[in-house]
GROMACS .gro file of N, CA and C in nm:
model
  426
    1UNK      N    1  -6.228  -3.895   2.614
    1UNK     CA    2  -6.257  -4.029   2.567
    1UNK      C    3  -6.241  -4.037   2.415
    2UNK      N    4  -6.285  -3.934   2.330
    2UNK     CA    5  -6.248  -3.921   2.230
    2UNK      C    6  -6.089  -3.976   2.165
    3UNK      N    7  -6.064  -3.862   2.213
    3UNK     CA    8  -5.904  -3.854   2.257
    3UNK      C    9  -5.795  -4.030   2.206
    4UNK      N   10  -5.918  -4.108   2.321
    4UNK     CA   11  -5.857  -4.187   2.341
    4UNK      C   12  -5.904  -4.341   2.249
    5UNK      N   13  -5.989  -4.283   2.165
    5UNK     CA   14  -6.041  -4.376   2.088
    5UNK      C   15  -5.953  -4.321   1.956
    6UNK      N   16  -5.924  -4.225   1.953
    6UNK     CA   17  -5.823  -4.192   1.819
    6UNK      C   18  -5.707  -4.231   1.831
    7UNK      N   19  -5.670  -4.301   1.954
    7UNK     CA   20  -5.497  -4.323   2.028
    7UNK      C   21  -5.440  -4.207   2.010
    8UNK      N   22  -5.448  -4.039   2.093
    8UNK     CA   23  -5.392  -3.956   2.043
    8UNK      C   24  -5.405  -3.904   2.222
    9UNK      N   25  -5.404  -3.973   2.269
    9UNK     CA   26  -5.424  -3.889   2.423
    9UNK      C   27  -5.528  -3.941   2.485
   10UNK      N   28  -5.520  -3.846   2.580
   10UNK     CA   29  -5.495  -3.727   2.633
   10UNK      C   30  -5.343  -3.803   2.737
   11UNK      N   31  -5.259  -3.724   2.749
   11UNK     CA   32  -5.137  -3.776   2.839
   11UNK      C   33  -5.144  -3.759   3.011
   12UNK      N   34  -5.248  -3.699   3.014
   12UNK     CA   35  -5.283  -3.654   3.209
   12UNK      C   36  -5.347  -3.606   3.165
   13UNK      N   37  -5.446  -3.564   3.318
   13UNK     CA   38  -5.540  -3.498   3.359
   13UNK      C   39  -5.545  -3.463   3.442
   14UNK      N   40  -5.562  -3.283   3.483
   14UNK     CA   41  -5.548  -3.213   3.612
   14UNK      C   42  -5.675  -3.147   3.612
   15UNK      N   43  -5.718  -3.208   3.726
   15UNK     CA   44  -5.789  -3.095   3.790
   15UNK      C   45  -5.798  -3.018   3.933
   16UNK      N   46  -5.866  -2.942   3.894
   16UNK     CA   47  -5.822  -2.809   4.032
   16UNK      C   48  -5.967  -2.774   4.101
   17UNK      N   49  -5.942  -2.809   4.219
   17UNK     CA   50  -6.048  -2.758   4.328
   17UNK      C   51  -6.213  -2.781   4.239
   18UNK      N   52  -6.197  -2.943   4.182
   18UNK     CA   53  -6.308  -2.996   4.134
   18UNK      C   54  -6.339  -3.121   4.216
   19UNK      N   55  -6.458  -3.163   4.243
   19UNK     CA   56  -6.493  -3.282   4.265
   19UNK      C   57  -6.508  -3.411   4.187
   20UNK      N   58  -6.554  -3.512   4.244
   20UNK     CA   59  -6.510  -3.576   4.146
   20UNK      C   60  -6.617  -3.595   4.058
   21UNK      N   61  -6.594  -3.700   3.922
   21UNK     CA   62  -6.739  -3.692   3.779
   21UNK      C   63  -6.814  -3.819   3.856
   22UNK      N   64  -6.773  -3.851   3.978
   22UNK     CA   65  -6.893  -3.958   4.007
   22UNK      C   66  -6.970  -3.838   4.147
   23UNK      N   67  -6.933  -3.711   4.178
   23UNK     CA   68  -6.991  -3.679   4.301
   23UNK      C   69  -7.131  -3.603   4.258
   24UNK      N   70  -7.211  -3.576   4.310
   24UNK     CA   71  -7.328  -3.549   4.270
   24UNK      C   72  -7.324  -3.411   4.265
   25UNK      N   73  -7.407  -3.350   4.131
   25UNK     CA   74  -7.425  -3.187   4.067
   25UNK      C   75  -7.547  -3.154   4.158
   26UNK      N   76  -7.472  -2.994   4.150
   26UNK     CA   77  -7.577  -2.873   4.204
   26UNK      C   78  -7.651  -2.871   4.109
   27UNK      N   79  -7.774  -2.834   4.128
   27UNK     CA   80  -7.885  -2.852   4.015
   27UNK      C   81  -7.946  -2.721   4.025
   28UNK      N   82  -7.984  -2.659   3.921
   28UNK     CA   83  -8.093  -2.527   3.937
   28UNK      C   84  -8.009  -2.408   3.872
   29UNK      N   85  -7.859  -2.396   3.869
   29UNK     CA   86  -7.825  -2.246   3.844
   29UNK      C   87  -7.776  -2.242   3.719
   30UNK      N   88  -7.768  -2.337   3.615
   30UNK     CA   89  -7.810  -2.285   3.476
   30UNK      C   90  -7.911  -2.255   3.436
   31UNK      N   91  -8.016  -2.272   3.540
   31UNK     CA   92  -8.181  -2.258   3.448
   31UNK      C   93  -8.172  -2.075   3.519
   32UNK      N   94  -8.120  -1.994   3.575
   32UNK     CA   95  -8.128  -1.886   3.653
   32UNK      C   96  -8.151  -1.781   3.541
   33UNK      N   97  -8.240  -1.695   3.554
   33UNK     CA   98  -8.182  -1.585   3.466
   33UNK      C   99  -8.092  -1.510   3.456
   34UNK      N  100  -8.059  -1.392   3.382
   34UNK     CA  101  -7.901  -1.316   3.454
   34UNK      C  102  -7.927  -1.271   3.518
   35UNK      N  103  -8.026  -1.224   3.605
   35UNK     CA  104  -8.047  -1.134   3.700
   35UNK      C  105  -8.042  -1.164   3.844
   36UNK      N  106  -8.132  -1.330   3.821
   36UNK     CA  107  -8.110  -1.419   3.961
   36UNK      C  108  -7.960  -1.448   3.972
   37UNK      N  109  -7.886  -1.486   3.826
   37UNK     CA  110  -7.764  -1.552   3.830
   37UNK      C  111  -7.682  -1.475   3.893
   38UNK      N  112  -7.667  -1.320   3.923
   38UNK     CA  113  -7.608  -1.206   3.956
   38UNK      C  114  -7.634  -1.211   4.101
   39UNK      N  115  -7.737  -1.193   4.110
   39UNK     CA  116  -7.757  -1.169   4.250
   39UNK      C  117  -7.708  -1.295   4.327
   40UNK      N  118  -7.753  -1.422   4.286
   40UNK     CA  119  -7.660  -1.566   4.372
   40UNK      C  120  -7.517  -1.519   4.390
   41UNK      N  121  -7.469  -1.477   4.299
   41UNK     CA  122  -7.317  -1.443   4.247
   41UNK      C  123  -7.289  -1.340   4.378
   42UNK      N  124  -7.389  -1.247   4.397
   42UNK     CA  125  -7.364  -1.120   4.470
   42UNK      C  126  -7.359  -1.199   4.626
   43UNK      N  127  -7.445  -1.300   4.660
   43UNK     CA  128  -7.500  -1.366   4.765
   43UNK      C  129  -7.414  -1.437   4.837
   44UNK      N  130  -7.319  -1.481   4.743
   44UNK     CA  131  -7.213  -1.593   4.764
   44UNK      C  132  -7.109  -1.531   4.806
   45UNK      N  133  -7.083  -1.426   4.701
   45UNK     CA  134  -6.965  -1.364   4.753
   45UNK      C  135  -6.851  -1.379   4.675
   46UNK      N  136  -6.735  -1.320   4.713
   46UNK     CA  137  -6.605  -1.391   4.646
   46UNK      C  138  -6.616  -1.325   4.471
   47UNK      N  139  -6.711  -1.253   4.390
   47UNK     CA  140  -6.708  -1.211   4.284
   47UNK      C  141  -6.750  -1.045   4.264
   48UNK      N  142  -6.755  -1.012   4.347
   48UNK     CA  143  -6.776  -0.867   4.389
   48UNK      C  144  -6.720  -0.738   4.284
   49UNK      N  145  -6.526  -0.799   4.267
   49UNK     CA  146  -6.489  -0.725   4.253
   49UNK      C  147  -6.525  -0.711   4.057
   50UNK      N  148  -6.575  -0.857   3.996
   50UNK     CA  149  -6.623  -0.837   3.877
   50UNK      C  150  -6.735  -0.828   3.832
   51UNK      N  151  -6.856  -0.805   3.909
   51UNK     CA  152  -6.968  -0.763   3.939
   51UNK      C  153  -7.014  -0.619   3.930
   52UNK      N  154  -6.849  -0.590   4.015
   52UNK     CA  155  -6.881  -0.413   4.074
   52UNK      C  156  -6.834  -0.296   3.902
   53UNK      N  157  -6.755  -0.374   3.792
   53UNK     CA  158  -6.701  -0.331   3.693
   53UNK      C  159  -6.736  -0.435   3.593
   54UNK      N  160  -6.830  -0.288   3.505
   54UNK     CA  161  -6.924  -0.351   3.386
   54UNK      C  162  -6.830  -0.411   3.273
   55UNK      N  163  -6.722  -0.426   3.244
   55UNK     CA  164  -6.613  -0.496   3.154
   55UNK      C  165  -6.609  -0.591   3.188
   56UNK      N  166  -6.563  -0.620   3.345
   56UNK     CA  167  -6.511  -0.781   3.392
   56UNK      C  168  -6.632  -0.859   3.420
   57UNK      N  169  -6.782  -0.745   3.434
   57UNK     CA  170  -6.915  -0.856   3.408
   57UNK      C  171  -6.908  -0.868   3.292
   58UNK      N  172  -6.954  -0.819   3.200
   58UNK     CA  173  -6.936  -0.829   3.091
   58UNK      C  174  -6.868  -0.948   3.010
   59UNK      N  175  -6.728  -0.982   3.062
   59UNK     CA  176  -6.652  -1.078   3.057
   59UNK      C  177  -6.662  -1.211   3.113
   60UNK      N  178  -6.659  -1.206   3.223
   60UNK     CA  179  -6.690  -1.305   3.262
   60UNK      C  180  -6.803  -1.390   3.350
   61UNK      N  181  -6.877  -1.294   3.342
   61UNK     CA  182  -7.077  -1.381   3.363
   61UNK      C  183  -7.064  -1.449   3.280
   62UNK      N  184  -7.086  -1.442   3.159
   62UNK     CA  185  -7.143  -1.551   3.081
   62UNK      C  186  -7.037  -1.662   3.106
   63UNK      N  187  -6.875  -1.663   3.129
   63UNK     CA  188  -6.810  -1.771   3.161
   63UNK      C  189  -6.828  -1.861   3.297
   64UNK      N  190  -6.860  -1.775   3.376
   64UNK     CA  191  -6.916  -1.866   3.516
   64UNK      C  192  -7.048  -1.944   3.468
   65UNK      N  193  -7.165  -1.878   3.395
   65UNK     CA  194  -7.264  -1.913   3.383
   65UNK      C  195  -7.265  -2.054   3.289
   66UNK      N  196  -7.216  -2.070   3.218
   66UNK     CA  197  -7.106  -2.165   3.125
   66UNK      C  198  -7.035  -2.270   3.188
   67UNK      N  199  -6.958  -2.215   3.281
   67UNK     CA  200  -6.905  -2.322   3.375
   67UNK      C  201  -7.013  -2.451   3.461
   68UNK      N  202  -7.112  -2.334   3.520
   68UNK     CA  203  -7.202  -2.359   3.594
   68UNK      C  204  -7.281  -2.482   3.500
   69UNK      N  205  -7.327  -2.425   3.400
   69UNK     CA  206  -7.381  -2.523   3.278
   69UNK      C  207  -7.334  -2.656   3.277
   70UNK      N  208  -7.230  -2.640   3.243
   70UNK     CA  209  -7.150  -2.777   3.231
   70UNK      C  210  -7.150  -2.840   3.304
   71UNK      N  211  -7.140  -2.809   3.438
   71UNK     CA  212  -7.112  -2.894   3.561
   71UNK      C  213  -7.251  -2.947   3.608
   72UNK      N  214  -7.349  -2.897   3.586
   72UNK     CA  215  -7.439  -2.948   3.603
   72UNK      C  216  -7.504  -3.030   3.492
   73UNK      N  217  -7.483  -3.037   3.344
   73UNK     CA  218  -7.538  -3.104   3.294
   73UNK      C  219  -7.407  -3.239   3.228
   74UNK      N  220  -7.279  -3.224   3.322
   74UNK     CA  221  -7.245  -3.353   3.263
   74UNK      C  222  -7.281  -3.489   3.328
   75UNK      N  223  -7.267  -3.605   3.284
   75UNK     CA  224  -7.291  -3.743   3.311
   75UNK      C  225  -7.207  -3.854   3.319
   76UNK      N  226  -7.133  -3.862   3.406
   76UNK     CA  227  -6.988  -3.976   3.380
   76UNK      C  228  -7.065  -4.090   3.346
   77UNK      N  229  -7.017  -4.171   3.267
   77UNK     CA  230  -7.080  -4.285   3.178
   77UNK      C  231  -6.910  -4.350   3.248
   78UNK      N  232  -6.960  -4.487   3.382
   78UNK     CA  233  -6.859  -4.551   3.373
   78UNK      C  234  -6.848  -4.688   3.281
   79UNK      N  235  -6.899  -4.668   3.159
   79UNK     CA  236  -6.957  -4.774   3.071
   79UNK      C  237  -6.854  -4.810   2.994
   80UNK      N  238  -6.744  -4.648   2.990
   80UNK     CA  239  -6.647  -4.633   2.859
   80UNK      C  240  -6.549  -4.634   2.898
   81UNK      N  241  -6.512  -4.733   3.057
   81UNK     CA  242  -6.386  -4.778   3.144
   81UNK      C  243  -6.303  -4.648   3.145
   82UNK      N  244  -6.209  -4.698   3.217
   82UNK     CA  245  -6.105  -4.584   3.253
   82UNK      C  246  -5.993  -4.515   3.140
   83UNK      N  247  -5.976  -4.413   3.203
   83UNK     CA  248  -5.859  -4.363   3.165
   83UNK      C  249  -5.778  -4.406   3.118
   84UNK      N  250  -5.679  -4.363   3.027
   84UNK     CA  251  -5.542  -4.443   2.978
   84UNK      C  252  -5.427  -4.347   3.032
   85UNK      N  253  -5.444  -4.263   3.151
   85UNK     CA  254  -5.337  -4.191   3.129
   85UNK      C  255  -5.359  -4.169   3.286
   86UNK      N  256  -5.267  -4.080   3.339
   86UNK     CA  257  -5.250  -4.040   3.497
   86UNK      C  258  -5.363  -3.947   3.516
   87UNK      N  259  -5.393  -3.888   3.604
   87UNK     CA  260  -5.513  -3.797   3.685
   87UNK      C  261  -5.417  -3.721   3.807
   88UNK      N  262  -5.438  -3.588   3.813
   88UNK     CA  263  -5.353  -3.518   3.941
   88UNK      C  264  -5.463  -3.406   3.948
   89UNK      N  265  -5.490  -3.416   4.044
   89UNK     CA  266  -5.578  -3.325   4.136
   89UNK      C  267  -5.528  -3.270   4.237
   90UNK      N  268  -5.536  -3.110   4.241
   90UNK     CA  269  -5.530  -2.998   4.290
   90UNK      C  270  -5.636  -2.954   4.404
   91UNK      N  271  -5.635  -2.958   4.557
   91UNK     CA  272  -5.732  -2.887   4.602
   91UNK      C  273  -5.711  -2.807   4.733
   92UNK      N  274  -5.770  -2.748   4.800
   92UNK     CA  275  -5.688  -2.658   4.909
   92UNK      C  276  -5.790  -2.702   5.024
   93UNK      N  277  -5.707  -2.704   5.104
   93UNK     CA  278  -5.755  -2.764   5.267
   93UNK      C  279  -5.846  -2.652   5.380
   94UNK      N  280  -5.814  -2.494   5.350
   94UNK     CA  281  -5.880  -2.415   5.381
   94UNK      C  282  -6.057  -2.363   5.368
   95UNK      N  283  -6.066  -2.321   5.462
   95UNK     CA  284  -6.191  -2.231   5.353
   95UNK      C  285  -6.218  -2.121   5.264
   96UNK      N  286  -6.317  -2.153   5.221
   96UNK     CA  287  -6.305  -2.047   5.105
   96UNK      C  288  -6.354  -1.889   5.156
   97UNK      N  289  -6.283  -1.786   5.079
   97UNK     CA  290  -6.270  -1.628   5.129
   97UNK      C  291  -6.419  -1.578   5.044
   98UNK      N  292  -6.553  -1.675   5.043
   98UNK     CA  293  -6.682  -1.638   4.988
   98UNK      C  294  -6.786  -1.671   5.100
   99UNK      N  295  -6.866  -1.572   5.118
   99UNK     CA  296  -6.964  -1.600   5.242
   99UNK      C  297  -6.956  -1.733   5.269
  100UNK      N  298  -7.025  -1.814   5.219
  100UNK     CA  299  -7.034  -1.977   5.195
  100UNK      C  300  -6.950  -2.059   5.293
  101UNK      N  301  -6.825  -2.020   5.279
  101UNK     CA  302  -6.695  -2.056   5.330
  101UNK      C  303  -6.686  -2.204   5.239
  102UNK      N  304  -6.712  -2.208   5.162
  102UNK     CA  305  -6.679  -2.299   5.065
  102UNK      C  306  -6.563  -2.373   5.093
  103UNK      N  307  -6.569  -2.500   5.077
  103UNK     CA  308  -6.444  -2.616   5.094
  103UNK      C  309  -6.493  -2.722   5.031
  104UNK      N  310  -6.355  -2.777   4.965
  104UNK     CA  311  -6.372  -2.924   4.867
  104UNK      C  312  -6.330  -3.031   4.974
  105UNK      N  313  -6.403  -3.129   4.979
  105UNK     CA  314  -6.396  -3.213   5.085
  105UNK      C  315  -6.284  -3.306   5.043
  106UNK      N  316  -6.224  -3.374   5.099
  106UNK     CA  317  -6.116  -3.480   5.027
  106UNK      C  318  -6.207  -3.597   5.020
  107UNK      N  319  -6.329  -3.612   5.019
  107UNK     CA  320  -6.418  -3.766   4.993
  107UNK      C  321  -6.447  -3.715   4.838
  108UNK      N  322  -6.485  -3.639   4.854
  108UNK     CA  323  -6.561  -3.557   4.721
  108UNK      C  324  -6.479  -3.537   4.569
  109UNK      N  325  -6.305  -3.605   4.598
  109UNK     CA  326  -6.222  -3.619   4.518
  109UNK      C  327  -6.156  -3.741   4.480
  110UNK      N  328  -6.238  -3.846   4.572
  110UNK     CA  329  -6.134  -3.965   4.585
  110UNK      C  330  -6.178  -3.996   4.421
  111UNK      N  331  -6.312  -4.037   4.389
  111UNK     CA  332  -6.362  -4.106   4.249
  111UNK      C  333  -6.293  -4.080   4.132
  112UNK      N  334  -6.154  -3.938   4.123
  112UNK     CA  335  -6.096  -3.883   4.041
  112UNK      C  336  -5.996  -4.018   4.024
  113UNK      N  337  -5.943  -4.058   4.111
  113UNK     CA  338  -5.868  -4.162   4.092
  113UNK      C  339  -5.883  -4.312   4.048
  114UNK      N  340  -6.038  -4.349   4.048
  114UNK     CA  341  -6.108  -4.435   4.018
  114UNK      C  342  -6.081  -4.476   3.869
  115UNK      N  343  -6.122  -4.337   3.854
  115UNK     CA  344  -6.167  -4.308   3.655
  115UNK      C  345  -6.020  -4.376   3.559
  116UNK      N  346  -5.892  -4.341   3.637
  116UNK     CA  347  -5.763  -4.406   3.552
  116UNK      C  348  -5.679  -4.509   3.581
  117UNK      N  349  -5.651  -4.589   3.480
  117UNK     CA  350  -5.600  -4.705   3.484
  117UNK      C  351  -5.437  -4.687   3.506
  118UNK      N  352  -5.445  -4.595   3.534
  118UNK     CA  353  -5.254  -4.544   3.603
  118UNK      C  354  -5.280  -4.485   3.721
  119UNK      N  355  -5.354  -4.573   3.797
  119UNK     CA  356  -5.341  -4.517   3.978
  119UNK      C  357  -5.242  -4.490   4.012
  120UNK      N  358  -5.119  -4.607   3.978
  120UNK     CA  359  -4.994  -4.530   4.051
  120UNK      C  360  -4.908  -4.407   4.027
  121UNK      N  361  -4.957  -4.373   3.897
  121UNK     CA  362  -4.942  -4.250   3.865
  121UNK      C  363  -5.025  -4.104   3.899
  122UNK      N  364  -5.139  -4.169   3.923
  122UNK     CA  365  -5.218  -4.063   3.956
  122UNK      C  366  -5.218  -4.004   4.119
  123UNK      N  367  -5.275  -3.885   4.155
  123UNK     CA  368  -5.241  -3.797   4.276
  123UNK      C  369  -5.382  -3.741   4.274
  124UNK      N  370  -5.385  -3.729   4.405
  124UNK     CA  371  -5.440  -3.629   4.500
  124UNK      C  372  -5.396  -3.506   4.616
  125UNK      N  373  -5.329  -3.449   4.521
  125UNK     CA  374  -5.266  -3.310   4.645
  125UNK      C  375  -5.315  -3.195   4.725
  126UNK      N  376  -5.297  -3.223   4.862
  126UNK     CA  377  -5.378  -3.100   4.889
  126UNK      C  378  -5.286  -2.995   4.924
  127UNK      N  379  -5.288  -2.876   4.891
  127UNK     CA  380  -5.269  -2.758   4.943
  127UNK      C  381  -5.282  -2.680   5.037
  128UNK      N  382  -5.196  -2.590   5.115
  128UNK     CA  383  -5.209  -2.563   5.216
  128UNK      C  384  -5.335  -2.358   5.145
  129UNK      N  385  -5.440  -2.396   5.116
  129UNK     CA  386  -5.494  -2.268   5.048
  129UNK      C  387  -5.654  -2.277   5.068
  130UNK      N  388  -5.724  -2.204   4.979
  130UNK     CA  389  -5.869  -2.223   4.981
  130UNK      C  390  -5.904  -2.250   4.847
  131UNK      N  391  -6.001  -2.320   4.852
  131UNK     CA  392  -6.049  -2.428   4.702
  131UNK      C  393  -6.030  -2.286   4.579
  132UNK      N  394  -5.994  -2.201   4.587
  132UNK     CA  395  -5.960  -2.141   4.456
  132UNK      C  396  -5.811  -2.087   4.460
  133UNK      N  397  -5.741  -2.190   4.459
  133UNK     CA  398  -5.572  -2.223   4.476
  133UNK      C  399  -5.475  -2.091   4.392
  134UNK      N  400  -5.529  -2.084   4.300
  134UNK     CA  401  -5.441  -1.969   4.266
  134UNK      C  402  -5.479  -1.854   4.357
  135UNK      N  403  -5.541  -1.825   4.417
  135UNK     CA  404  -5.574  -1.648   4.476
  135UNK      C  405  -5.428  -1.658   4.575
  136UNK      N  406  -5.378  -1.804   4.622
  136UNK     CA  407  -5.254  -1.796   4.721
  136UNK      C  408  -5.150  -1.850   4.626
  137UNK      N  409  -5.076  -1.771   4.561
  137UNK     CA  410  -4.964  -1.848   4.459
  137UNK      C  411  -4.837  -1.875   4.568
  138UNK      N  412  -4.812  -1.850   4.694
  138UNK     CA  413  -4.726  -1.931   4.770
  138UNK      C  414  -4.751  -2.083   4.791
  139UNK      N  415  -4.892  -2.100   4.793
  139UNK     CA  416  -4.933  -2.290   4.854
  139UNK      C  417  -4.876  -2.332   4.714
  140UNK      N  418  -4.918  -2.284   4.576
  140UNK     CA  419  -4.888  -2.365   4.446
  140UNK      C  420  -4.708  -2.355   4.493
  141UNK      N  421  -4.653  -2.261   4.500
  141UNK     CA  422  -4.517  -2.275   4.472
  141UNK      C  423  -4.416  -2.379   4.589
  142UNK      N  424  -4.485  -2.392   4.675
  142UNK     CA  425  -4.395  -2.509   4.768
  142UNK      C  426  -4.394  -2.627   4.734
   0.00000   0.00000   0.00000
């Protein structure tokens, strides 16, 4: 929004195996300590292999935990109208390879398209993969 109050952008917006800024946040796992945050992590599944090697925890806990942050404490304000630019969303039709079996619903993405004033530009693609689209780089490449 910034962006777009300076007239400097943003030219698109992609997102990947996200829901949308009007669907409602998981609440509770930024307040976690690292220890609970680890063990959810361990619980869920699907992060094992950077869990099991103190570098790639090291690395990237605090970036999930970060992620996690964000997503739970942002607030779409539809106050500051739409978009000026296209929206393309990325998501995979499978389930996910984490206990959970995790899947992004296609309701749970429509509001992405809401947000910009270039609907006809904007997309919703699904993939033939599981909501973390790169682990299958064949679905991205067709």
């Amino acid at each position: 929004r910034r962006l777009q109050q300076l007239e400097l952008g943003p030219l698109g917006v992609v997102a990947v195996s996200a829901e949308g800024p009007t669907w409602p946040r998981n609440q509770g796992l930024g307040r976690l300590n690292e220890a609970q945050f680890e063990k959810m992590l361990k619980d869920k599944g699907g992060t094992e292999f950077i869990l099991q090697d103190p570098g790639m925890k090291k690395m990237f806990v605090p970036v999930i935990t970060a992620d996690c942050k964000l997503e739970e404490n942002y607030k779409f304000d539809p106050s500051l109208g739409p978009l000026k630019c296209p929206v393309l969303v990325f998501y995979g039709t499978k389930e996910g390879h984490d206990k959970m079996k995790t899947k992004i619903s296609a309701e749970s993405l429509d509001s992405w398209l809401q947000i910009s004033a270039c609907r006809s530009r904007s997309k919703v693609q699904a993939l033939d993969c599981d909501w973390y689209i790169f682990q299958e780089a064949k679905a991205v490449e067709d």
